[in-house]
PDB file of C-alpha atoms in Angstrom:
ATOM      1  CA  UNK A   1       0.017   0.175  -0.083  1.00  0.00           C
ATOM      2  CA  UNK A   2       2.699   2.598   0.909  1.00  0.00           C
ATOM      3  CA  UNK A   3       4.376   1.606  -2.299  1.00  0.00           C
ATOM      4  CA  UNK A   4       1.239   2.603  -4.253  1.00  0.00           C
ATOM      5  CA  UNK A   5       0.789   5.705  -2.527  1.00  0.00           C
ATOM      6  CA  UNK A   6       4.331   6.560  -2.775  1.00  0.00           C
ATOM      7  CA  UNK A   7       4.389   5.687  -6.533  1.00  0.00           C
ATOM      8  CA  UNK A   8       1.367   7.743  -7.130  1.00  0.00           C
ATOM      9  CA  UNK A   9       2.691  10.843  -5.218  1.00  0.00           C
ATOM     10  CA  UNK A  10       6.166  10.441  -7.517  1.00  0.00           C
ATOM     11  CA  UNK A  11       4.200  10.652 -10.498  1.00  0.00           C
ATOM     12  CA  UNK A  12       2.471  13.258  -9.723  1.00  0.00           C
ATOM     13  CA  UNK A  13       5.441  15.589  -8.576  1.00  0.00           C
ATOM     14  CA  UNK A  14       7.100  14.106 -11.569  1.00  0.00           C
ATOM     15  CA  UNK A  15       3.756  15.840 -13.829  1.00  0.00           C
ATOM     16  CA  UNK A  16       3.584  19.095 -11.495  1.00  0.00           C
ATOM     17  CA  UNK A  17       7.618  19.681 -12.243  1.00  0.00           C
ATOM     18  CA  UNK A  18       7.374  18.993 -16.025  1.00  0.00           C
ATOM     19  CA  UNK A  19       4.305  21.205 -16.525  1.00  0.00           C
ATOM     20  CA  UNK A  20       6.061  23.940 -14.700  1.00  0.00           C
ATOM     21  CA  UNK A  21       9.898  23.420 -16.624  1.00  0.00           C
ATOM     22  CA  UNK A  22       7.653  23.531 -20.000  1.00  0.00           C
ATOM     23  CA  UNK A  23       5.997  26.622 -18.921  1.00  0.00           C
ATOM     24  CA  UNK A  24       9.091  28.227 -17.646  1.00  0.00           C
ATOM     25  CA  UNK A  25      11.402  27.356 -20.192  1.00  0.00           C
ATOM     26  CA  UNK A  26       9.041  27.598 -23.276  1.00  0.00           C
ATOM     27  CA  UNK A  27      10.417  30.633 -25.604  1.00  0.00           C
ATOM     28  CA  UNK A  28       8.148  33.589 -25.653  1.00  0.00           C
ATOM     29  CA  UNK A  29       9.418  36.193 -27.950  1.00  0.00           C
ATOM     30  CA  UNK A  30       6.720  38.620 -26.642  1.00  0.00           C
ATOM     31  CA  UNK A  31       7.391  41.399 -24.028  1.00  0.00           C
ATOM     32  CA  UNK A  32       9.574  44.515 -23.739  1.00  0.00           C
ATOM     33  CA  UNK A  33      13.144  44.402 -24.405  1.00  0.00           C
ATOM     34  CA  UNK A  34      15.808  46.743 -23.500  1.00  0.00           C
ATOM     35  CA  UNK A  35      19.551  47.497 -24.843  1.00  0.00           C
ATOM     36  CA  UNK A  36      22.192  44.959 -23.118  1.00  0.00           C
ATOM     37  CA  UNK A  37      24.872  44.832 -25.983  1.00  0.00           C
ATOM     38  CA  UNK A  38      26.451  45.461 -29.475  1.00  0.00           C
ATOM     39  CA  UNK A  39      29.237  44.235 -30.945  1.00  0.00           C
ATOM     40  CA  UNK A  40      30.560  44.087 -34.574  1.00  0.00           C
ATOM     41  CA  UNK A  41      32.574  45.577 -37.414  1.00  0.00           C
ATOM     42  CA  UNK A  42      31.966  49.744 -38.954  1.00  0.00           C
ATOM     43  CA  UNK A  43      34.286  50.698 -41.498  1.00  0.00           C
ATOM     44  CA  UNK A  44      37.057  47.976 -40.832  1.00  0.00           C
ATOM     45  CA  UNK A  45      36.532  48.692 -36.641  1.00  0.00           C
ATOM     46  CA  UNK A  46      36.057  46.499 -34.282  1.00  0.00           C
ATOM     47  CA  UNK A  47      32.767  47.980 -32.374  1.00  0.00           C
ATOM     48  CA  UNK A  48      31.936  46.892 -28.579  1.00  0.00           C
ATOM     49  CA  UNK A  49      29.489  48.179 -26.606  1.00  0.00           C
ATOM     50  CA  UNK A  50      27.734  47.494 -23.290  1.00  0.00           C
ATOM     51  CA  UNK A  51      25.305  48.733 -20.819  1.00  0.00           C
ATOM     52  CA  UNK A  52      27.630  51.113 -18.715  1.00  0.00           C
ATOM     53  CA  UNK A  53      29.778  52.009 -21.692  1.00  0.00           C
ATOM     54  CA  UNK A  54      30.603  55.666 -23.110  1.00  0.00           C
ATOM     55  CA  UNK A  55      30.578  56.245 -26.487  1.00  0.00           C
ATOM     56  CA  UNK A  56      32.020  59.643 -27.550  1.00  0.00           C
ATOM     57  CA  UNK A  57      29.279  61.951 -28.648  1.00  0.00           C
ATOM     58  CA  UNK A  58      26.340  60.048 -27.052  1.00  0.00           C
ATOM     59  CA  UNK A  59      27.503  59.508 -23.616  1.00  0.00           C
ATOM     60  CA  UNK A  60      26.892  57.045 -21.328  1.00  0.00           C
ATOM     61  CA  UNK A  61      24.830  53.956 -22.995  1.00  0.00           C
ATOM     62  CA  UNK A  62      21.557  53.008 -20.558  1.00  0.00           C
ATOM     63  CA  UNK A  63      19.176  50.077 -21.339  1.00  0.00           C
ATOM     64  CA  UNK A  64      16.888  52.812 -22.830  1.00  0.00           C
ATOM     65  CA  UNK A  65      19.446  53.735 -25.834  1.00  0.00           C
ATOM     66  CA  UNK A  66      17.913  51.419 -27.430  1.00  0.00           C
ATOM     67  CA  UNK A  67      14.276  49.250 -26.707  1.00  0.00           C
ATOM     68  CA  UNK A  68      12.381  46.652 -28.209  1.00  0.00           C
ATOM     69  CA  UNK A  69       8.656  46.062 -27.776  1.00  0.00           C
ATOM     70  CA  UNK A  70       6.767  43.050 -29.149  1.00  0.00           C
ATOM     71  CA  UNK A  71       3.120  42.447 -29.164  1.00  0.00           C
ATOM     72  CA  UNK A  72       0.839  39.464 -28.922  1.00  0.00           C
ATOM     73  CA  UNK A  73      -1.159  40.850 -32.240  1.00  0.00           C
ATOM     74  CA  UNK A  74       2.467  40.155 -34.153  1.00  0.00           C
ATOM     75  CA  UNK A  75       3.621  43.721 -34.060  1.00  0.00           C
ATOM     76  CA  UNK A  76       6.391  45.144 -32.608  1.00  0.00           C
ATOM     77  CA  UNK A  77       8.267  48.533 -32.093  1.00  0.00           C
ATOM     78  CA  UNK A  78      12.187  49.498 -31.912  1.00  0.00           C
ATOM     79  CA  UNK A  79      13.350  52.768 -30.709  1.00  0.00           C
ATOM     80  CA  UNK A  80      16.993  53.948 -30.830  1.00  0.00           C
ATOM     81  CA  UNK A  81      17.958  57.383 -29.687  1.00  0.00           C
ATOM     82  CA  UNK A  82      14.487  58.669 -29.858  1.00  0.00           C
ATOM     83  CA  UNK A  83      13.798  57.448 -33.677  1.00  0.00           C
ATOM     84  CA  UNK A  84      11.169  54.819 -33.535  1.00  0.00           C
ATOM     85  CA  UNK A  85      10.416  52.217 -36.443  1.00  0.00           C
ATOM     86  CA  UNK A  86       7.701  49.704 -36.208  1.00  0.00           C
ATOM     87  CA  UNK A  87       7.267  46.330 -38.142  1.00  0.00           C
ATOM     88  CA  UNK A  88       5.515  42.934 -37.627  1.00  0.00           C
ATOM     89  CA  UNK A  89       7.159  39.377 -36.455  1.00  0.00           C
ATOM     90  CA  UNK A  90       6.231  35.878 -37.284  1.00  0.00           C
ATOM     91  CA  UNK A  91       6.914  32.477 -36.025  1.00  0.00           C
ATOM     92  CA  UNK A  92       8.018  29.982 -38.972  1.00  0.00           C
ATOM     93  CA  UNK A  93       9.433  26.785 -37.940  1.00  0.00           C
ATOM     94  CA  UNK A  94      10.355  27.983 -34.465  1.00  0.00           C
ATOM     95  CA  UNK A  95      12.251  30.406 -35.620  1.00  0.00           C
ATOM     96  CA  UNK A  96      11.145  34.143 -34.916  1.00  0.00           C
ATOM     97  CA  UNK A  97      11.256  36.630 -37.920  1.00  0.00           C
ATOM     98  CA  UNK A  98      10.853  40.489 -37.670  1.00  0.00           C
ATOM     99  CA  UNK A  99      10.328  42.372 -40.735  1.00  0.00           C
ATOM    100  CA  UNK A 100      11.020  46.106 -40.845  1.00  0.00           C
ATOM    101  CA  UNK A 101      10.128  47.730 -44.237  1.00  0.00           C
ATOM    102  CA  UNK A 102       9.958  44.455 -46.179  1.00  0.00           C
ATOM    103  CA  UNK A 103      13.079  43.523 -44.911  1.00  0.00           C
ATOM    104  CA  UNK A 104      13.410  39.905 -42.991  1.00  0.00           C
ATOM    105  CA  UNK A 105      15.413  39.581 -40.012  1.00  0.00           C
ATOM    106  CA  UNK A 106      15.989  36.395 -38.071  1.00  0.00           C
ATOM    107  CA  UNK A 107      16.159  36.881 -34.423  1.00  0.00           C
ATOM    108  CA  UNK A 108      17.814  34.268 -31.544  1.00  0.00           C
ATOM    109  CA  UNK A 109      15.897  34.072 -28.167  1.00  0.00           C
ATOM    110  CA  UNK A 110      17.636  32.630 -25.367  1.00  0.00           C
ATOM    111  CA  UNK A 111      17.278  33.153 -21.212  1.00  0.00           C
ATOM    112  CA  UNK A 112      15.353  36.494 -21.644  1.00  0.00           C
ATOM    113  CA  UNK A 113      17.990  37.771 -24.165  1.00  0.00           C
ATOM    114  CA  UNK A 114      16.767  38.370 -27.971  1.00  0.00           C
ATOM    115  CA  UNK A 115      19.744  38.719 -30.438  1.00  0.00           C
ATOM    116  CA  UNK A 116      19.729  40.481 -33.919  1.00  0.00           C
ATOM    117  CA  UNK A 117      22.388  39.704 -36.445  1.00  0.00           C
ATOM    118  CA  UNK A 118      23.132  41.279 -39.614  1.00  0.00           C
ATOM    119  CA  UNK A 119      26.324  40.219 -40.749  1.00  0.00           C
ATOM    120  CA  UNK A 120      28.894  41.060 -38.689  1.00  0.00           C
ATOM    121  CA  UNK A 121      27.374  43.011 -36.579  1.00  0.00           C
ATOM    122  CA  UNK A 122      24.830  42.126 -33.824  1.00  0.00           C
ATOM    123  CA  UNK A 123      22.703  43.665 -31.270  1.00  0.00           C
ATOM    124  CA  UNK A 124      21.551  41.916 -27.666  1.00  0.00           C
ATOM    125  CA  UNK A 125      18.073  43.056 -25.933  1.00  0.00           C
ATOM    126  CA  UNK A 126      17.085  41.870 -22.199  1.00  0.00           C
ATOM    127  CA  UNK A 127      13.982  41.415 -20.967  1.00  0.00           C
TER     128      UNK A 127
END
């Protein structure tokens, strides 16, 4: 009897843990993101910036340097240094695609961070 009760308890516990993990670990692109880092190559010069760094002519970079707001209605808004751009997004085969002015940009999402890459350049946002 004790083994049956213990077995049922362990099965229930395993189910609860699995459900919590699937919910917590699933990738959900919807949300508000703030600037985290930027790296790449501009005119042959390697660049690498993160929150807290100083950029000549811009000043200290804050998380509001660039923001990204992705909505459930498959739209998004990206704001950089006061300039706002709107676009749409979709999920296609487990990949997320942002579309701005007809141009598609695949993004990766992992651990609360969203990364956009184009050529040698990448910008990372954090939820």
